Amino acid sequence: MNERVEALRKAGHATILAFESSCDETAVAVVRDGREALANQILSQIDRHAVFGGVVPEIASRMHVEALDPLLDAALSEAGMTLKDIDAVAVTCGPGLVGALLTAVSYAKALAYARGLPLVAVNHIEGHVSANYLAHPDLEPPFACLVASGGHSHIVLVEHYGEYRLLGQTLDDAAGEAFDKVARVLDIPYPGGPLLDKLAEEGDDGRYRFPHTHTPGKYDFSFSGLKTAVINQAHNLRQQGEKIDAADFAASFRRAVVDTLVEKSVAAAVDAGAASLAAAGGVAANRLLRRELARQGEAAGLKVYLPPVALCTDNAAMIGSAAFYRLMRGEAAALDLNALPSLRMFA
């Protein structure tokens, strides 16, 4: 197997079949040379989980099992390929829901073993960063990247492909988690974050005043205090019999989160000497965040890269992109690869 990995590394080319099942999207993609998604099939489970107000891990795992076979067929058909055209198999091994992760990890290991193909394990967060390579052919390290999702908020410096330096991170709640919790306060159904963003587009973001949390680390985030302040204000207003304007409330909260994310990301990129700033993760689909990153980043002299919304949410194409650069470094996983629900990019 090492010989096959070395041959691919020396050739500098690989077509990778990638799998993603870390939460509630099942995804299979075919990616060429880390930059071109030949196929990107995604099956969302949102409708199934919406009745419960959030992701039910057991249901997610069972749906992944049911979806992997047909999605594999669909991805190969979309790419106009068969398994004979595949050079390596990639899979998200963490972080995520352990049962959900295990479905694709087991599937990918079996397929790699049966076909005699290298297996590449990918960190889900690295996958989000790598989504930018698919969207922007001219993007090369080094660059700074804001990674913001339901479970993660980091600012990283991408020094080389597969090499990262942490510049800042959340000390408590992630940005996406805060969006989801405040959405519940406003009785916005699951998935709360995207629907809150849509509602906020109709509101006045100066109507309500929310705090901007300060942290010991210049580039770190803290959203727990903001979330609590928002919940308390909503409770107090209702206790006083005041009607909450949901659009204005959502817009004001969104403004507080986005201002913090953008201010610290731009400052971190500039101070790190980066010429470019990218965004990644589900929160990178937020309309205000995209507008403000572009505006403030460019005003600071940065070239700003934003992946299309379809590549912000969980998908397998980003996993295939990250895997390519891992493979080009000669990295491959053993067949005893396990799901790592608490996998970290940084110690």
mmCIF file of N, CA and C in Angstrom, residues 107-196:
data_model
loop_
_atom_site.group_PDB
_atom_site.id
_atom_site.type_symbol
_atom_site.label_atom_id
_atom_site.label_comp_id
_atom_site.label_asym_id
_atom_site.label_seq_id
_atom_site.Cartn_x
_atom_site.Cartn_y
_atom_site.Cartn_z
ATOM 1 N N TYR A 107 -17.734 1.978 6.187
ATOM 2 C CA TYR A 107 -17.999 1.810 4.760
ATOM 3 C C TYR A 107 -16.731 2.086 3.943
ATOM 4 N N ALA A 108 -16.064 3.170 4.255
ATOM 5 C CA ALA A 108 -14.859 3.550 3.510
ATOM 6 C C ALA A 108 -13.735 2.531 3.715
ATOM 7 N N LYS A 109 -13.574 2.043 4.935
ATOM 8 C CA LYS A 109 -12.540 1.047 5.193
ATOM 9 C C LYS A 109 -12.800 -0.229 4.391
ATOM 10 N N ALA A 110 -14.051 -0.673 4.387
ATOM 11 C CA ALA A 110 -14.389 -1.885 3.643
ATOM 12 C C ALA A 110 -14.135 -1.709 2.151
ATOM 13 N N LEU A 111 -14.506 -0.550 1.627
ATOM 14 C CA LEU A 111 -14.310 -0.288 0.203
ATOM 15 C C LEU A 111 -12.825 -0.193 -0.139
ATOM 16 N N ALA A 112 -12.053 0.485 0.677
ATOM 17 C CA ALA A 112 -10.617 0.601 0.434
ATOM 18 C C ALA A 112 -9.943 -0.761 0.477
ATOM 19 N N TYR A 113 -10.338 -1.581 1.429
ATOM 20 C CA TYR A 113 -9.750 -2.921 1.550
ATOM 21 C C TYR A 113 -10.111 -3.784 0.340
ATOM 22 N N ALA A 114 -11.396 -3.755 -0.039
ATOM 23 C CA ALA A 114 -11.854 -4.593 -1.146
ATOM 24 C C ALA A 114 -11.205 -4.203 -2.467
ATOM 25 N N ARG A 115 -10.943 -2.904 -2.657
ATOM 26 C CA ARG A 115 -10.377 -2.431 -3.916
ATOM 27 C C ARG A 115 -8.866 -2.289 -3.865
ATOM 28 N N GLY A 116 -8.268 -2.492 -2.700
ATOM 29 C CA GLY A 116 -6.815 -2.328 -2.582
ATOM 30 C C GLY A 116 -6.373 -0.895 -2.758
ATOM 31 N N LEU A 117 -7.182 0.049 -2.225
ATOM 32 C CA LEU A 117 -6.909 1.472 -2.401
ATOM 33 C C LEU A 117 -6.425 2.106 -1.098
ATOM 34 N N PRO A 118 -5.583 3.129 -1.185
ATOM 35 C CA PRO A 118 -5.200 3.860 0.026
ATOM 36 C C PRO A 118 -6.415 4.494 0.688
ATOM 37 N N LEU A 119 -6.392 4.537 2.013
ATOM 38 C CA LEU A 119 -7.447 5.145 2.807
ATOM 39 C C LEU A 119 -6.887 6.390 3.472
ATOM 40 N N VAL A 120 -7.580 7.512 3.341
ATOM 41 C CA VAL A 120 -7.120 8.772 3.927
ATOM 42 C C VAL A 120 -8.155 9.254 4.936
ATOM 43 N N ALA A 121 -7.713 9.483 6.172
ATOM 44 C CA ALA A 121 -8.591 9.987 7.227
ATOM 45 C C ALA A 121 -8.508 11.506 7.264
ATOM 46 N N VAL A 122 -9.654 12.159 7.380
ATOM 47 C CA VAL A 122 -9.705 13.620 7.316
ATOM 48 C C VAL A 122 -10.429 14.187 8.536
ATOM 49 N N ASN A 123 -9.857 15.223 9.110
ATOM 50 C CA ASN A 123 -10.526 15.996 10.158
ATOM 51 C C ASN A 123 -11.606 16.852 9.505
ATOM 52 N N HIS A 124 -12.805 16.785 10.051
ATOM 53 C CA HIS A 124 -13.944 17.504 9.479
ATOM 54 C C HIS A 124 -13.674 19.010 9.350
ATOM 55 N N ILE A 125 -12.999 19.587 10.333
ATOM 56 C CA ILE A 125 -12.726 21.020 10.307
ATOM 57 C C ILE A 125 -11.730 21.354 9.204
ATOM 58 N N GLU A 126 -10.723 20.513 9.016
ATOM 59 C CA GLU A 126 -9.796 20.717 7.905
ATOM 60 C C GLU A 126 -10.543 20.634 6.573
ATOM 61 N N GLY A 127 -11.550 19.779 6.528
ATOM 62 C CA GLY A 127 -12.365 19.702 5.326
ATOM 63 C C GLY A 127 -13.043 21.021 5.022
ATOM 64 N N HIS A 128 -13.609 21.658 6.042
ATOM 65 C CA HIS A 128 -14.262 22.948 5.817
ATOM 66 C C HIS A 128 -13.279 23.984 5.263
ATOM 67 N N VAL A 129 -12.080 24.033 5.814
ATOM 68 C CA VAL A 129 -11.065 24.960 5.299
ATOM 69 C C VAL A 129 -10.780 24.660 3.827
ATOM 70 N N SER A 130 -10.679 23.368 3.506
ATOM 71 C CA SER A 130 -10.304 22.948 2.150
ATOM 72 C C SER A 130 -11.393 23.179 1.121
ATOM 73 N N ALA A 131 -12.625 23.431 1.574
ATOM 74 C CA ALA A 131 -13.694 23.755 0.624
ATOM 75 C C ALA A 131 -13.314 24.952 -0.237
ATOM 76 N N ASN A 132 -12.491 25.831 0.320
ATOM 77 C CA ASN A 132 -12.061 27.015 -0.436
ATOM 78 C C ASN A 132 -11.196 26.660 -1.644
ATOM 79 N N TYR A 133 -10.477 25.545 -1.570
ATOM 80 C CA TYR A 133 -9.644 25.138 -2.706
ATOM 81 C C TYR A 133 -10.500 24.739 -3.901
ATOM 82 N N LEU A 134 -11.675 24.193 -3.623
ATOM 83 C CA LEU A 134 -12.581 23.809 -4.703
ATOM 84 C C LEU A 134 -13.210 25.026 -5.362
ATOM 85 N N ALA A 135 -13.457 26.052 -4.550
ATOM 86 C CA ALA A 135 -14.148 27.243 -5.059
ATOM 87 C C ALA A 135 -13.204 28.252 -5.696
ATOM 88 N N HIS A 136 -11.937 28.248 -5.282
ATOM 89 C CA HIS A 136 -11.010 29.302 -5.704
ATOM 90 C C HIS A 136 -9.701 28.687 -6.200
ATOM 91 N N PRO A 137 -9.584 28.466 -7.494
ATOM 92 C CA PRO A 137 -8.379 27.827 -8.038
ATOM 93 C C PRO A 137 -7.089 28.591 -7.756
ATOM 94 N N ASP A 138 -7.193 29.901 -7.516
ATOM 95 C CA ASP A 138 -5.983 30.697 -7.301
ATOM 96 C C ASP A 138 -5.552 30.745 -5.838
ATOM 97 N N LEU A 139 -6.343 30.192 -4.937
ATOM 98 C CA LEU A 139 -6.025 30.270 -3.513
ATOM 99 C C LEU A 139 -4.919 29.288 -3.154
ATOM 100 N N GLU A 140 -3.860 29.814 -2.575
ATOM 101 C CA GLU A 140 -2.726 28.991 -2.132
ATOM 102 C C GLU A 140 -2.325 29.445 -0.729
ATOM 103 N N PRO A 141 -1.843 28.524 0.110
ATOM 104 C CA PRO A 141 -1.287 28.944 1.402
ATOM 105 C C PRO A 141 -0.065 29.821 1.175
ATOM 106 N N PRO A 142 0.246 30.707 2.114
ATOM 107 C CA PRO A 142 -0.428 30.897 3.406
ATOM 108 C C PRO A 142 -1.614 31.837 3.289
ATOM 109 N N PHE A 143 -2.616 31.606 4.154
ATOM 110 C CA PHE A 143 -3.748 32.512 4.281
ATOM 111 C C PHE A 143 -4.412 32.265 5.630
ATOM 112 N N ALA A 144 -5.143 33.254 6.116
ATOM 113 C CA ALA A 144 -5.901 33.106 7.346
ATOM 114 C C ALA A 144 -7.305 32.630 6.999
ATOM 115 N N CYS A 145 -7.915 31.908 7.933
ATOM 116 C CA CYS A 145 -9.261 31.395 7.670
ATOM 117 C C CYS A 145 -10.089 31.406 8.949
ATOM 118 N N LEU A 146 -11.280 31.984 8.864
ATOM 119 C CA LEU A 146 -12.264 31.905 9.932
ATOM 120 C C LEU A 146 -13.093 30.651 9.715
ATOM 121 N N VAL A 147 -13.077 29.759 10.693
ATOM 122 C CA VAL A 147 -13.893 28.540 10.644
ATOM 123 C C VAL A 147 -15.007 28.693 11.672
ATOM 124 N N ALA A 148 -16.232 28.806 11.211
ATOM 125 C CA ALA A 148 -17.362 29.035 12.120
ATOM 126 C C ALA A 148 -18.503 28.093 11.763
ATOM 127 N N SER A 149 -18.906 27.294 12.756
ATOM 128 C CA SER A 149 -19.977 26.327 12.523
ATOM 129 C C SER A 149 -20.747 26.119 13.809
ATOM 130 N N GLY A 150 -21.622 25.110 13.817
ATOM 131 C CA GLY A 150 -22.416 24.845 14.996
ATOM 132 C C GLY A 150 -21.605 24.375 16.182
ATOM 133 N N GLY A 151 -20.467 23.756 15.925
ATOM 134 C CA GLY A 151 -19.667 23.239 17.023
ATOM 135 C C GLY A 151 -18.288 23.834 17.150
ATOM 136 N N HIS A 152 -17.910 24.706 16.211
ATOM 137 C CA HIS A 152 -16.530 25.178 16.182
ATOM 138 C C HIS A 152 -16.464 26.644 15.759
ATOM 139 N N SER A 153 -15.571 27.371 16.387
ATOM 140 C CA SER A 153 -15.245 28.733 15.953
ATOM 141 C C SER A 153 -13.758 28.929 16.167
ATOM 142 N N HIS A 154 -13.003 28.977 15.073
ATOM 143 C CA HIS A 154 -11.557 29.132 15.123
ATOM 144 C C HIS A 154 -11.113 30.179 14.104
ATOM 145 N N ILE A 155 -9.986 30.796 14.379
ATOM 146 C CA ILE A 155 -9.257 31.531 13.347
ATOM 147 C C ILE A 155 -7.923 30.814 13.209
ATOM 148 N N VAL A 156 -7.627 30.341 12.004
ATOM 149 C CA VAL A 156 -6.395 29.590 11.783
ATOM 150 C C VAL A 156 -5.557 30.264 10.704
ATOM 151 N N LEU A 157 -4.269 30.074 10.806
ATOM 152 C CA LEU A 157 -3.365 30.461 9.737
ATOM 153 C C LEU A 157 -2.969 29.191 9.006
ATOM 154 N N VAL A 158 -3.354 29.099 7.732
ATOM 155 C CA VAL A 158 -2.992 27.946 6.912
ATOM 156 C C VAL A 158 -1.594 28.226 6.374
ATOM 157 N N GLU A 159 -0.593 27.628 7.008
ATOM 158 C CA GLU A 159 0.800 27.924 6.647
ATOM 159 C C GLU A 159 1.226 27.183 5.395
ATOM 160 N N HIS A 160 0.813 25.931 5.282
ATOM 161 C CA HIS A 160 1.033 25.098 4.100
ATOM 162 C C HIS A 160 -0.167 24.164 3.991
ATOM 163 N N TYR A 161 -0.281 23.424 2.902
ATOM 164 C CA TYR A 161 -1.356 22.441 2.797
ATOM 165 C C TYR A 161 -1.219 21.438 3.947
ATOM 166 N N GLY A 162 -2.263 21.331 4.741
ATOM 167 C CA GLY A 162 -2.251 20.390 5.850
ATOM 168 C C GLY A 162 -1.510 20.855 7.078
ATOM 169 N N GLU A 163 -1.023 22.106 7.089
ATOM 170 C CA GLU A 163 -0.309 22.635 8.252
ATOM 171 C C GLU A 163 -0.995 23.918 8.718
ATOM 172 N N TYR A 164 -1.367 23.939 9.999
ATOM 173 C CA TYR A 164 -2.192 25.018 10.521
ATOM 174 C C TYR A 164 -1.630 25.541 11.834
ATOM 175 N N ARG A 165 -1.824 26.831 12.046
ATOM 176 C CA ARG A 165 -1.469 27.443 13.323
ATOM 177 C C ARG A 165 -2.704 28.140 13.867
ATOM 178 N N LEU A 166 -3.050 27.841 15.098
ATOM 179 C CA LEU A 166 -4.229 28.426 15.719
ATOM 180 C C LEU A 166 -3.947 29.862 16.130
ATOM 181 N N LEU A 167 -4.804 30.775 15.674
ATOM 182 C CA LEU A 167 -4.672 32.185 16.047
ATOM 183 C C LEU A 167 -5.691 32.578 17.116
ATOM 184 N N GLY A 168 -6.872 32.003 17.057
ATOM 185 C CA GLY A 168 -7.908 32.310 18.032
ATOM 186 C C GLY A 168 -8.986 31.253 17.993
ATOM 187 N N GLN A 169 -9.759 31.171 19.080
ATOM 188 C CA GLN A 169 -10.822 30.175 19.131
ATOM 189 C C GLN A 169 -11.865 30.592 20.159
ATOM 190 N N THR A 170 -13.029 29.932 20.106
ATOM 191 C CA THR A 170 -14.051 30.211 21.096
ATOM 192 C C THR A 170 -13.641 29.607 22.435
ATOM 193 N N LEU A 171 -13.969 30.312 23.486
ATOM 194 C CA LEU A 171 -13.678 29.837 24.835
ATOM 195 C C LEU A 171 -14.873 29.094 25.431
ATOM 196 N N ASP A 172 -16.012 29.140 24.738
ATOM 197 C CA ASP A 172 -17.210 28.463 25.240
ATOM 198 C C ASP A 172 -18.085 28.045 24.063
ATOM 199 N N ASP A 173 -19.241 28.681 23.893
ATOM 200 C CA ASP A 173 -20.129 28.327 22.789
ATOM 201 C C ASP A 173 -19.520 28.706 21.443
ATOM 202 N N ALA A 174 -19.798 27.890 20.439
ATOM 203 C CA ALA A 174 -19.442 28.252 19.073
ATOM 204 C C ALA A 174 -20.489 29.215 18.525
ATOM 205 N N ALA A 175 -20.134 29.929 17.470
ATOM 206 C CA ALA A 175 -21.058 30.916 16.902
ATOM 207 C C ALA A 175 -22.355 30.262 16.432
ATOM 208 N N GLY A 176 -22.238 29.151 15.719
ATOM 209 C CA GLY A 176 -23.433 28.477 15.224
ATOM 210 C C GLY A 176 -24.318 27.969 16.338
ATOM 211 N N GLU A 177 -23.698 27.511 17.430
ATOM 212 C CA GLU A 177 -24.449 27.048 18.588
ATOM 213 C C GLU A 177 -25.246 28.201 19.200
ATOM 214 N N ALA A 178 -24.619 29.372 19.281
ATOM 215 C CA ALA A 178 -25.310 30.545 19.813
ATOM 216 C C ALA A 178 -26.497 30.925 18.923
ATOM 217 N N PHE A 179 -26.310 30.877 17.614
ATOM 218 C CA PHE A 179 -27.411 31.170 16.692
ATOM 219 C C PHE A 179 -28.578 30.215 16.938
ATOM 220 N N ASP A 180 -28.286 28.937 17.079
ATOM 221 C CA ASP A 180 -29.347 27.943 17.257
ATOM 222 C C ASP A 180 -30.096 28.149 18.571
ATOM 223 N N LYS A 181 -29.356 28.481 19.639
ATOM 224 C CA LYS A 181 -30.003 28.665 20.942
ATOM 225 C C LYS A 181 -30.876 29.912 20.974
ATOM 226 N N VAL A 182 -30.411 30.985 20.367
ATOM 227 C CA VAL A 182 -31.228 32.198 20.323
ATOM 228 C C VAL A 182 -32.435 31.996 19.419
ATOM 229 N N ALA A 183 -32.274 31.194 18.375
ATOM 230 C CA ALA A 183 -33.414 30.894 17.504
ATOM 231 C C ALA A 183 -34.542 30.238 18.303
ATOM 232 N N ARG A 184 -34.181 29.376 19.241
ATOM 233 C CA ARG A 184 -35.209 28.725 20.056
ATOM 234 C C ARG A 184 -35.963 29.745 20.908
ATOM 235 N N VAL A 185 -35.239 30.757 21.400
ATOM 236 C CA VAL A 185 -35.879 31.805 22.205
ATOM 237 C C VAL A 185 -36.938 32.532 21.383
ATOM 238 N N LEU A 186 -36.683 32.655 20.088
ATOM 239 C CA LEU A 186 -37.615 33.354 19.195
ATOM 240 C C LEU A 186 -38.626 32.402 18.562
ATOM 241 N N ASP A 187 -38.629 31.148 19.036
ATOM 242 C CA ASP A 187 -39.553 30.127 18.519
ATOM 243 C C ASP A 187 -39.348 29.865 17.028
ATOM 244 N N ILE A 188 -38.101 29.997 16.593
ATOM 245 C CA ILE A 188 -37.747 29.665 15.214
ATOM 246 C C ILE A 188 -37.460 28.172 15.160
ATOM 247 N N PRO A 189 -38.097 27.431 14.267
ATOM 248 C CA PRO A 189 -37.923 25.974 14.243
ATOM 249 C C PRO A 189 -36.537 25.557 13.759
ATOM 250 N N TYR A 190 -36.217 24.297 13.968
ATOM 251 C CA TYR A 190 -34.963 23.713 13.475
ATOM 252 C C TYR A 190 -34.988 23.665 11.947
ATOM 253 N N PRO A 191 -33.887 23.953 11.257
ATOM 254 C CA PRO A 191 -32.580 24.396 11.770
ATOM 255 C C PRO A 191 -32.577 25.904 12.051
ATOM 256 N N GLY A 192 -32.339 26.266 13.312
ATOM 257 C CA GLY A 192 -32.537 27.634 13.738
ATOM 258 C C GLY A 192 -31.627 28.662 13.120
ATOM 259 N N GLY A 193 -30.328 28.367 13.016
ATOM 260 C CA GLY A 193 -29.368 29.354 12.536
ATOM 261 C C GLY A 193 -29.690 29.940 11.174
ATOM 262 N N PRO A 194 -29.866 29.112 10.156
ATOM 263 C CA PRO A 194 -30.172 29.643 8.819
ATOM 264 C C PRO A 194 -31.489 30.406 8.769
ATOM 265 N N LEU A 195 -32.483 29.941 9.509
ATOM 266 C CA LEU A 195 -33.778 30.627 9.503
ATOM 267 C C LEU A 195 -33.703 31.951 10.252
ATOM 268 N N LEU A 196 -32.901 32.010 11.324
ATOM 269 C CA LEU A 196 -32.691 33.280 12.020
ATOM 270 C C LEU A 196 -32.007 34.281 11.098
#
